Amino acid sequence: MRICVFFQIYEVNFINRIAGKGLVLLVNLYIYGMMRLLRLAIVCFLLPAIGRPAQVGGEIYYDDLGGGNYKVTLKLYRDCFNSPAPFDNPAKICVYDANGAFVDSLSIAFSSSSIVPHTINNPCFTPPSAICVDVATYTANINLPPRPGGYFLVYQRCCRSGSILNISNPGNTGSTYMEHIPGPEVVANNSSPHFTANPPTFLCDGLDIDYYHSAMDPDGDSLVYDFCSPTVGLDPCCPLLAAVNPNTGSAGCVSPPPGLCPGVGNPPPYNFITYVSPYSGFFPMSSNPAVDIDPKTGHVSGTPNITGQWVVGICVKEYRNGVLIGTHMGDFQFNIVNCPNLIQSIILPQQQSCSGLTVNFSNLSTGGTGYTWNFGDPTTLGDTSNLQNPSYTFPDTGKYTITLINHGPNPSCNDTSTQIFYVYPALNPSFVPPAAQCIVGNSFNFSAGGQYASYATFGWNFTTSATPSSSTQQNPNGISYNQYGSFPVTLTIKQKNCIRSFTDTVKVYPNTTAQFQVDSFAGCQPLAVAFSNTSVYGGGTSFTWYFGNGDSLQGVHASYTYQDTGTFNITLVATTTAGCVGTSSATVNGLVVVYPGPKAGFIASPTHTNIYYPEITFTDTSKNVTLQLVDLGDGTVLSSLPPYHDYTGFGTFVVTQIALSSNGCSDTARQTIVIDGDYTCYVPNAFTPNLDIHNNEFKVYSFGISEFSMVIYDRWGSEVFSSTDPEKGWDGEYRGVKCPEDIYVYKVEYTPVTDPYPRKKTGTIILMR
């Protein structure tokens, strides 16, 4: 912790000295400027860890002495293992009124402390040496005259252990212990409750907690226990309040300039500590089953499963005549440690008490070298066992005390535990559900079965749909239901402290009523229709469908395809042979209408040709057509079939004709046309560029060519013409000058459209004028 105080000094010096328990360091800083020399010193008090004891818990409470006089008690718990800092001397308690105004304070001198004994005192178990907790108790009297709203007694401190697992930033989190004295408008006189025992110094990982964190109330008020969230206190900069109230200063660290630690803290309310997820005030530590506290007794239970330190708040609500008059809180640190050598005798408490005379026992003990069971049977001396998990058959029902000794290496190390077991006759209720009945005149009889004693009592629940809806008879008769369906029936049998239930189902069948739905009422032939059975029926019921054209099918649901046109009446017949016996039929006239559809069709000729003869003729053979759509397969779409069509390329073309009738029905016809590709590349051997109308340029005649190039050379190898356009020829000139009559060489390269392989032609041509 660091407290810095800034002030001016007027001479150069450098001093290092030890003062009390802090190190005082004075350093001069020189700042030159405009005829002035400012000298600043920084005095830093480096307070050692002795100013921050690791608190592990505490509580504050009061006793009403009468006449406005109160005895105030503060209990502080401290970690006394890790180089402990001393307890506060004095400990300061501030008093505030209901409005938060400071009223008075108590500075209570430290007198003594004592080591808190470990709660597990088995001579064969050595408690962890790193756990030490001591407690100091401060008491003082104060006079506080009655005041509306009462008073708050507050003690604040910092800090907690930095290794706590369930809160955020524990090493810098302080504690506040607070108790409220209610005003006269609530009660005239009251003493607060306080805990009767110290919290456990440690608990064992993986072992059940069995600890009573109970409190006593001097006035005999009713107490209710629960886990709750502790509140934060002072911070590391000012871990405790000044013994004498300074005239200036503020709580906490402020800079610049820092203040002195105050003698009066901030008034309530105070913030709760911040828990690390998933923990909270009501789920303060890792445990399976979860740690719990009995609201009536304060008994803490659960099984810790992670070692470490945990902050746990326990609140005690104080009620008088049913009215809440105060809440007392203890803020404690639970230390969970490994206890590998602990010898404990643990009997799993009774899970079932109505399983008959033979009882199975489960041993949850730890450590030890062997076991001795005594089953508390007074009729024999042979009611013992050395098995780990034995069973025993008792001679009669009753209450028995079971004892288990877990033996250690010597008798002084043995641990003994007892559990009360109740042995009752076996209770296993059951009944055979009666057979299903028709809703008309239904009447059911029931008979309790299973295992039960002669003195057992019975309870039947038939649901509100039945008359009567319940019964306490062993074998009730004449139970009727006002609607059909499946109904749960529950039989509950009670004998002594045992209650068990058995549930089964009865069925009530409805009167059969045939009814159905279809997914399509009208369409074009052929028309596929799905028929859905929506009949109300039960028991053994069969169904026959009649489709109005002489055809029929059997089954719950049906699918049928109409090939002929027309209007059809549909009938469903339901025949029930069990339950509500009888026949029911449903007929819907004119339910399904099948429209005549168009007939698409055409003739194409030829269907296989080549690119030299690309014309295809078509003959329309469609019938009952109002509209049609024709796709010739080469991107040409028409509203009717053409008499002929020239394809400009080669390939496979699918001609599609969609025929539509006036009622929206359609039909489709398709044919495939195949046109083979071909190519040619003809190069002449002479031309006469004499400006007559014949043969005036040298040109390649090609068809089906995708890539093309031509170069012409004279006899000396000089290029006189080139082109990549097969339609462009040579006019016999070179750069505007007529070339002489002679023999020239050409080179032609081209790629046909029918395949990707290039071809090449070379030869000579004769230029004549």
Short mmCIF file of N, CA and C in Angstrom, two decimals, residues 360-491:
data_model
loop_
_atom_site.label_atom_id
_atom_site.label_comp_id
_atom_site.label_asym_id
_atom_site.label_seq_id
_atom_site.Cartn_x
_atom_site.Cartn_y
_atom_site.Cartn_z
N ASN A 360 -31.22 -53.42 2.40
CA ASN A 360 -29.84 -53.33 1.90
C ASN A 360 -29.22 -52.05 2.44
N PHE A 361 -27.97 -52.14 2.91
CA PHE A 361 -27.28 -51.00 3.50
C PHE A 361 -26.10 -50.61 2.61
N SER A 362 -25.84 -49.28 2.53
CA SER A 362 -24.73 -48.76 1.73
C SER A 362 -23.74 -48.06 2.64
N ASN A 363 -22.49 -48.39 2.48
CA ASN A 363 -21.41 -47.89 3.31
C ASN A 363 -20.65 -46.80 2.54
N LEU A 364 -20.66 -45.58 3.05
CA LEU A 364 -19.97 -44.46 2.41
C LEU A 364 -18.73 -44.05 3.21
N SER A 365 -18.24 -44.91 4.07
CA SER A 365 -17.12 -44.57 4.93
C SER A 365 -15.84 -44.34 4.14
N THR A 366 -14.90 -43.64 4.78
CA THR A 366 -13.59 -43.38 4.18
C THR A 366 -12.51 -43.84 5.16
N GLY A 367 -11.36 -44.25 4.58
CA GLY A 367 -10.27 -44.72 5.41
C GLY A 367 -10.64 -46.01 6.11
N GLY A 368 -9.89 -46.36 7.13
CA GLY A 368 -10.20 -47.54 7.91
C GLY A 368 -9.67 -48.82 7.32
N THR A 369 -9.74 -49.87 8.15
CA THR A 369 -9.23 -51.18 7.73
C THR A 369 -10.30 -52.26 7.73
N GLY A 370 -11.50 -51.97 8.18
CA GLY A 370 -12.57 -52.96 8.21
C GLY A 370 -13.80 -52.38 8.88
N TYR A 371 -14.91 -53.16 8.86
CA TYR A 371 -16.18 -52.63 9.32
C TYR A 371 -16.86 -53.63 10.25
N THR A 372 -17.64 -53.08 11.18
CA THR A 372 -18.52 -53.89 12.01
C THR A 372 -19.89 -53.22 12.03
N TRP A 373 -20.90 -53.96 11.56
CA TRP A 373 -22.27 -53.47 11.55
C TRP A 373 -23.04 -54.13 12.71
N ASN A 374 -23.93 -53.34 13.29
CA ASN A 374 -24.91 -53.89 14.23
C ASN A 374 -26.27 -53.34 13.82
N PHE A 375 -27.23 -54.25 13.58
CA PHE A 375 -28.49 -53.85 12.99
C PHE A 375 -29.58 -53.57 14.02
N GLY A 376 -29.25 -53.62 15.30
CA GLY A 376 -30.20 -53.21 16.35
C GLY A 376 -31.38 -54.13 16.54
N ASP A 377 -31.22 -55.39 16.18
CA ASP A 377 -32.31 -56.37 16.34
C ASP A 377 -32.27 -56.92 17.77
N PRO A 378 -33.27 -56.61 18.59
CA PRO A 378 -33.21 -57.03 20.00
C PRO A 378 -33.49 -58.52 20.20
N THR A 379 -33.89 -59.21 19.16
CA THR A 379 -34.27 -60.62 19.33
C THR A 379 -33.10 -61.57 19.17
N THR A 380 -31.91 -61.07 18.82
CA THR A 380 -30.79 -61.96 18.56
C THR A 380 -29.48 -61.23 18.80
N LEU A 381 -28.43 -62.01 19.03
CA LEU A 381 -27.08 -61.45 19.12
C LEU A 381 -26.34 -61.60 17.79
N GLY A 382 -27.00 -62.21 16.82
CA GLY A 382 -26.36 -62.44 15.53
C GLY A 382 -26.68 -61.38 14.50
N ASP A 383 -27.11 -60.20 14.93
CA ASP A 383 -27.48 -59.13 13.99
C ASP A 383 -26.27 -58.27 13.66
N THR A 384 -25.17 -58.88 13.27
CA THR A 384 -23.95 -58.14 12.94
C THR A 384 -23.43 -58.61 11.58
N SER A 385 -22.50 -57.81 11.02
CA SER A 385 -21.88 -58.17 9.74
C SER A 385 -20.57 -57.42 9.62
N ASN A 386 -19.61 -58.03 8.91
CA ASN A 386 -18.34 -57.38 8.62
C ASN A 386 -18.22 -57.01 7.14
N LEU A 387 -19.30 -57.21 6.39
CA LEU A 387 -19.27 -56.84 4.97
C LEU A 387 -19.30 -55.33 4.81
N GLN A 388 -18.81 -54.90 3.68
CA GLN A 388 -18.82 -53.45 3.43
C GLN A 388 -20.24 -52.95 3.20
N ASN A 389 -21.01 -53.65 2.38
CA ASN A 389 -22.38 -53.26 2.07
C ASN A 389 -23.29 -54.46 2.31
N PRO A 390 -23.71 -54.69 3.55
CA PRO A 390 -24.48 -55.89 3.86
C PRO A 390 -25.98 -55.68 3.65
N SER A 391 -26.73 -56.77 3.82
CA SER A 391 -28.19 -56.72 3.90
C SER A 391 -28.61 -57.53 5.12
N TYR A 392 -29.81 -57.20 5.64
CA TYR A 392 -30.28 -57.90 6.85
C TYR A 392 -31.79 -58.03 6.79
N THR A 393 -32.29 -59.20 7.21
CA THR A 393 -33.73 -59.44 7.25
C THR A 393 -34.20 -59.34 8.71
N PHE A 394 -35.05 -58.36 8.96
CA PHE A 394 -35.52 -58.10 10.31
C PHE A 394 -36.70 -59.02 10.64
N PRO A 395 -36.87 -59.33 11.92
CA PRO A 395 -37.95 -60.26 12.29
C PRO A 395 -39.33 -59.63 12.22
N ASP A 396 -39.40 -58.32 12.28
CA ASP A 396 -40.71 -57.66 12.29
C ASP A 396 -40.52 -56.22 11.86
N THR A 397 -41.63 -55.57 11.62
CA THR A 397 -41.58 -54.15 11.32
C THR A 397 -41.22 -53.37 12.58
N GLY A 398 -40.78 -52.12 12.37
CA GLY A 398 -40.47 -51.29 13.52
C GLY A 398 -39.34 -50.34 13.25
N LYS A 399 -38.85 -49.70 14.31
CA LYS A 399 -37.78 -48.71 14.26
C LYS A 399 -36.51 -49.36 14.81
N TYR A 400 -35.41 -49.26 14.01
CA TYR A 400 -34.16 -49.90 14.39
C TYR A 400 -33.01 -48.89 14.30
N THR A 401 -32.10 -48.99 15.28
CA THR A 401 -30.90 -48.15 15.26
C THR A 401 -29.75 -48.96 14.68
N ILE A 402 -29.22 -48.47 13.54
CA ILE A 402 -28.14 -49.16 12.83
C ILE A 402 -26.82 -48.50 13.22
N THR A 403 -25.84 -49.31 13.59
CA THR A 403 -24.54 -48.81 14.01
C THR A 403 -23.46 -49.38 13.09
N LEU A 404 -22.54 -48.48 12.67
CA LEU A 404 -21.41 -48.90 11.83
C LEU A 404 -20.13 -48.40 12.47
N ILE A 405 -19.20 -49.31 12.72
CA ILE A 405 -17.87 -48.97 13.22
C ILE A 405 -16.89 -49.12 12.07
N ASN A 406 -16.18 -48.03 11.76
CA ASN A 406 -15.10 -48.06 10.77
C ASN A 406 -13.79 -48.17 11.54
N HIS A 407 -13.13 -49.31 11.42
CA HIS A 407 -11.97 -49.59 12.25
C HIS A 407 -10.72 -48.93 11.69
N GLY A 408 -9.93 -48.35 12.61
CA GLY A 408 -8.63 -47.81 12.27
C GLY A 408 -7.53 -48.78 12.65
N PRO A 409 -6.29 -48.31 12.55
CA PRO A 409 -5.17 -49.21 12.88
C PRO A 409 -5.15 -49.62 14.35
N ASN A 410 -5.80 -48.85 15.23
CA ASN A 410 -5.95 -49.24 16.63
C ASN A 410 -7.31 -48.75 17.09
N PRO A 411 -7.84 -49.29 18.18
CA PRO A 411 -9.21 -48.94 18.59
C PRO A 411 -9.44 -47.45 18.82
N SER A 412 -8.40 -46.73 19.22
CA SER A 412 -8.60 -45.30 19.45
C SER A 412 -8.87 -44.53 18.18
N CYS A 413 -8.58 -45.15 17.04
CA CYS A 413 -8.81 -44.49 15.74
C CYS A 413 -10.17 -44.83 15.14
N ASN A 414 -10.91 -45.74 15.77
CA ASN A 414 -12.20 -46.14 15.21
C ASN A 414 -13.14 -44.95 15.16
N ASP A 415 -14.02 -44.97 14.16
CA ASP A 415 -15.08 -43.97 14.08
C ASP A 415 -16.42 -44.70 13.98
N THR A 416 -17.41 -44.22 14.73
CA THR A 416 -18.71 -44.89 14.80
C THR A 416 -19.81 -43.91 14.40
N SER A 417 -20.76 -44.42 13.65
CA SER A 417 -21.93 -43.61 13.27
C SER A 417 -23.17 -44.45 13.39
N THR A 418 -24.31 -43.80 13.55
CA THR A 418 -25.59 -44.50 13.64
C THR A 418 -26.60 -43.84 12.72
N GLN A 419 -27.57 -44.61 12.31
CA GLN A 419 -28.69 -44.12 11.51
C GLN A 419 -29.94 -44.86 11.98
N ILE A 420 -31.05 -44.14 11.98
CA ILE A 420 -32.34 -44.75 12.30
C ILE A 420 -32.97 -45.26 11.01
N PHE A 421 -33.37 -46.52 11.00
CA PHE A 421 -34.06 -47.12 9.86
C PHE A 421 -35.45 -47.58 10.33
N TYR A 422 -36.43 -47.34 9.47
CA TYR A 422 -37.80 -47.79 9.73
C TYR A 422 -38.11 -48.95 8.79
N VAL A 423 -38.54 -50.05 9.35
CA VAL A 423 -38.85 -51.25 8.56
C VAL A 423 -40.35 -51.43 8.54
N TYR A 424 -40.89 -51.33 7.36
CA TYR A 424 -42.33 -51.48 7.16
C TYR A 424 -42.59 -52.58 6.15
N PRO A 425 -43.82 -53.14 6.14
CA PRO A 425 -44.14 -54.14 5.12
C PRO A 425 -43.93 -53.57 3.72
N ALA A 426 -43.62 -54.44 2.79
CA ALA A 426 -43.40 -54.01 1.41
C ALA A 426 -44.65 -53.33 0.87
N LEU A 427 -44.43 -52.23 0.14
CA LEU A 427 -45.54 -51.49 -0.46
C LEU A 427 -45.22 -51.30 -1.93
N ASN A 428 -45.95 -52.00 -2.78
CA ASN A 428 -45.79 -51.90 -4.23
C ASN A 428 -47.17 -51.95 -4.88
N PRO A 429 -47.85 -50.82 -4.96
CA PRO A 429 -49.20 -50.82 -5.52
C PRO A 429 -49.21 -51.10 -7.01
N SER A 430 -50.27 -51.71 -7.48
CA SER A 430 -50.47 -51.94 -8.91
C SER A 430 -51.94 -52.28 -9.13
N PHE A 431 -52.36 -52.28 -10.36
CA PHE A 431 -53.69 -52.78 -10.72
C PHE A 431 -53.68 -53.13 -12.19
N VAL A 432 -54.59 -53.99 -12.58
CA VAL A 432 -54.73 -54.37 -13.98
C VAL A 432 -55.81 -53.50 -14.59
N PRO A 433 -55.49 -52.68 -15.58
CA PRO A 433 -56.51 -51.81 -16.16
C PRO A 433 -57.60 -52.63 -16.84
N PRO A 434 -58.86 -52.29 -16.64
CA PRO A 434 -59.94 -53.03 -17.31
C PRO A 434 -59.90 -52.81 -18.81
N ALA A 435 -60.55 -53.72 -19.54
CA ALA A 435 -60.57 -53.64 -21.00
C ALA A 435 -61.30 -52.39 -21.46
N ALA A 436 -60.92 -51.91 -22.64
CA ALA A 436 -61.54 -50.72 -23.19
C ALA A 436 -63.02 -50.95 -23.45
N GLN A 437 -63.81 -49.85 -23.33
CA GLN A 437 -65.25 -49.92 -23.53
C GLN A 437 -65.71 -48.81 -24.45
N CYS A 438 -66.93 -49.01 -24.98
CA CYS A 438 -67.56 -47.98 -25.81
C CYS A 438 -68.06 -46.84 -24.93
N ILE A 439 -68.06 -45.63 -25.48
CA ILE A 439 -68.52 -44.46 -24.72
C ILE A 439 -69.96 -44.63 -24.27
N VAL A 440 -70.73 -45.36 -25.06
CA VAL A 440 -72.15 -45.56 -24.72
C VAL A 440 -72.26 -46.60 -23.61
N GLY A 441 -72.73 -46.16 -22.45
CA GLY A 441 -72.96 -47.05 -21.34
C GLY A 441 -71.71 -47.59 -20.68
N ASN A 442 -70.59 -46.89 -20.78
CA ASN A 442 -69.35 -47.41 -20.19
C ASN A 442 -69.42 -47.42 -18.67
N SER A 443 -68.84 -48.44 -18.06
CA SER A 443 -68.79 -48.58 -16.60
C SER A 443 -67.61 -49.48 -16.27
N PHE A 444 -66.63 -48.93 -15.55
CA PHE A 444 -65.38 -49.64 -15.28
C PHE A 444 -65.31 -50.03 -13.80
N ASN A 445 -64.73 -51.19 -13.54
CA ASN A 445 -64.47 -51.66 -12.20
C ASN A 445 -62.97 -51.81 -11.99
N PHE A 446 -62.48 -51.36 -10.85
CA PHE A 446 -61.05 -51.40 -10.56
C PHE A 446 -60.81 -52.19 -9.27
N SER A 447 -59.63 -52.81 -9.20
CA SER A 447 -59.26 -53.60 -8.03
C SER A 447 -57.79 -53.36 -7.72
N ALA A 448 -57.51 -52.91 -6.47
CA ALA A 448 -56.14 -52.64 -6.05
C ALA A 448 -55.35 -53.94 -5.97
N GLY A 449 -54.16 -53.93 -6.50
CA GLY A 449 -53.29 -55.09 -6.48
C GLY A 449 -51.90 -54.73 -5.98
N GLY A 450 -50.98 -55.67 -6.09
CA GLY A 450 -49.62 -55.43 -5.64
C GLY A 450 -49.42 -55.89 -4.21
N GLN A 451 -48.44 -55.27 -3.53
CA GLN A 451 -48.10 -55.60 -2.15
C GLN A 451 -48.48 -54.45 -1.24
N TYR A 452 -49.21 -54.74 -0.17
CA TYR A 452 -49.56 -53.73 0.82
C TYR A 452 -50.05 -54.45 2.07
N ALA A 453 -50.05 -53.71 3.17
CA ALA A 453 -50.46 -54.28 4.45
C ALA A 453 -51.97 -54.23 4.60
N SER A 454 -52.50 -54.98 5.55
CA SER A 454 -53.95 -55.05 5.76
C SER A 454 -54.51 -53.71 6.25
N TYR A 455 -53.66 -52.89 6.87
CA TYR A 455 -54.14 -51.61 7.40
C TYR A 455 -53.91 -50.45 6.42
N ALA A 456 -53.50 -50.76 5.19
CA ALA A 456 -53.23 -49.71 4.21
C ALA A 456 -54.52 -48.98 3.84
N THR A 457 -54.37 -47.73 3.46
CA THR A 457 -55.48 -46.92 2.95
C THR A 457 -55.25 -46.64 1.48
N PHE A 458 -56.37 -46.39 0.76
CA PHE A 458 -56.31 -46.33 -0.69
C PHE A 458 -56.86 -45.00 -1.19
N GLY A 459 -56.30 -44.58 -2.31
CA GLY A 459 -56.81 -43.39 -2.98
C GLY A 459 -56.71 -43.57 -4.48
N TRP A 460 -57.84 -43.42 -5.18
CA TRP A 460 -57.89 -43.55 -6.64
C TRP A 460 -58.17 -42.18 -7.24
N ASN A 461 -57.53 -41.91 -8.37
CA ASN A 461 -57.82 -40.70 -9.14
C ASN A 461 -58.11 -41.11 -10.56
N PHE A 462 -59.34 -40.81 -11.04
CA PHE A 462 -59.77 -41.23 -12.37
C PHE A 462 -59.82 -40.07 -13.36
N THR A 463 -59.42 -38.87 -12.99
CA THR A 463 -59.49 -37.61 -13.74
C THR A 463 -60.91 -37.04 -13.66
N THR A 464 -61.02 -35.76 -13.99
CA THR A 464 -62.31 -35.06 -13.92
C THR A 464 -63.29 -35.50 -15.00
N SER A 465 -62.83 -36.30 -15.96
CA SER A 465 -63.74 -36.79 -17.00
C SER A 465 -64.57 -37.98 -16.51
N ALA A 466 -64.29 -38.45 -15.30
CA ALA A 466 -64.96 -39.63 -14.77
C ALA A 466 -65.94 -39.26 -13.66
N THR A 467 -66.93 -40.12 -13.48
CA THR A 467 -67.88 -39.99 -12.37
C THR A 467 -67.93 -41.32 -11.63
N PRO A 468 -67.51 -41.36 -10.34
CA PRO A 468 -66.86 -40.27 -9.62
C PRO A 468 -65.43 -40.08 -10.11
N SER A 469 -64.84 -38.90 -9.81
CA SER A 469 -63.48 -38.62 -10.27
C SER A 469 -62.42 -39.23 -9.37
N SER A 470 -62.81 -39.65 -8.15
CA SER A 470 -61.87 -40.25 -7.22
C SER A 470 -62.61 -41.20 -6.30
N SER A 471 -61.82 -42.00 -5.57
CA SER A 471 -62.42 -42.96 -4.64
C SER A 471 -61.38 -43.35 -3.60
N THR A 472 -61.87 -43.67 -2.39
CA THR A 472 -61.00 -44.18 -1.32
C THR A 472 -61.26 -45.66 -1.06
N GLN A 473 -62.07 -46.29 -1.90
CA GLN A 473 -62.34 -47.72 -1.74
C GLN A 473 -61.16 -48.54 -2.26
N GLN A 474 -61.03 -49.71 -1.73
CA GLN A 474 -59.97 -50.59 -2.21
C GLN A 474 -60.28 -51.07 -3.61
N ASN A 475 -61.57 -51.40 -3.89
CA ASN A 475 -61.97 -51.91 -5.20
C ASN A 475 -63.21 -51.14 -5.68
N PRO A 476 -63.02 -49.95 -6.20
CA PRO A 476 -64.18 -49.16 -6.64
C PRO A 476 -64.79 -49.72 -7.92
N ASN A 477 -66.14 -49.61 -8.03
CA ASN A 477 -66.86 -50.10 -9.20
C ASN A 477 -67.73 -48.98 -9.77
N GLY A 478 -68.14 -49.19 -11.04
CA GLY A 478 -69.10 -48.29 -11.67
C GLY A 478 -68.53 -46.94 -12.04
N ILE A 479 -67.28 -46.88 -12.44
CA ILE A 479 -66.66 -45.63 -12.86
C ILE A 479 -66.98 -45.41 -14.33
N SER A 480 -67.62 -44.28 -14.64
CA SER A 480 -68.00 -44.00 -16.04
C SER A 480 -67.35 -42.70 -16.49
N TYR A 481 -67.09 -42.64 -17.80
CA TYR A 481 -66.44 -41.48 -18.40
C TYR A 481 -67.41 -40.78 -19.35
N ASN A 482 -67.33 -39.43 -19.38
CA ASN A 482 -68.26 -38.65 -20.19
C ASN A 482 -67.69 -38.29 -21.55
N GLN A 483 -66.53 -38.78 -21.89
CA GLN A 483 -65.96 -38.55 -23.20
C GLN A 483 -65.01 -39.69 -23.53
N TYR A 484 -64.71 -39.83 -24.82
CA TYR A 484 -63.84 -40.90 -25.22
C TYR A 484 -62.38 -40.44 -25.16
N GLY A 485 -61.47 -41.41 -25.17
CA GLY A 485 -60.04 -41.11 -25.11
C GLY A 485 -59.33 -42.07 -24.19
N SER A 486 -58.03 -41.75 -23.93
CA SER A 486 -57.22 -42.51 -22.99
C SER A 486 -57.06 -41.69 -21.73
N PHE A 487 -57.30 -42.29 -20.57
CA PHE A 487 -57.31 -41.55 -19.31
C PHE A 487 -56.37 -42.23 -18.31
N PRO A 488 -55.46 -41.43 -17.69
CA PRO A 488 -54.60 -42.00 -16.66
C PRO A 488 -55.40 -42.26 -15.37
N VAL A 489 -55.15 -43.40 -14.78
CA VAL A 489 -55.77 -43.76 -13.51
C VAL A 489 -54.63 -44.01 -12.52
N THR A 490 -54.65 -43.32 -11.38
CA THR A 490 -53.58 -43.43 -10.40
C THR A 490 -54.12 -44.03 -9.10
N LEU A 491 -53.44 -45.07 -8.65
CA LEU A 491 -53.74 -45.69 -7.36
C LEU A 491 -52.63 -45.31 -6.38
#
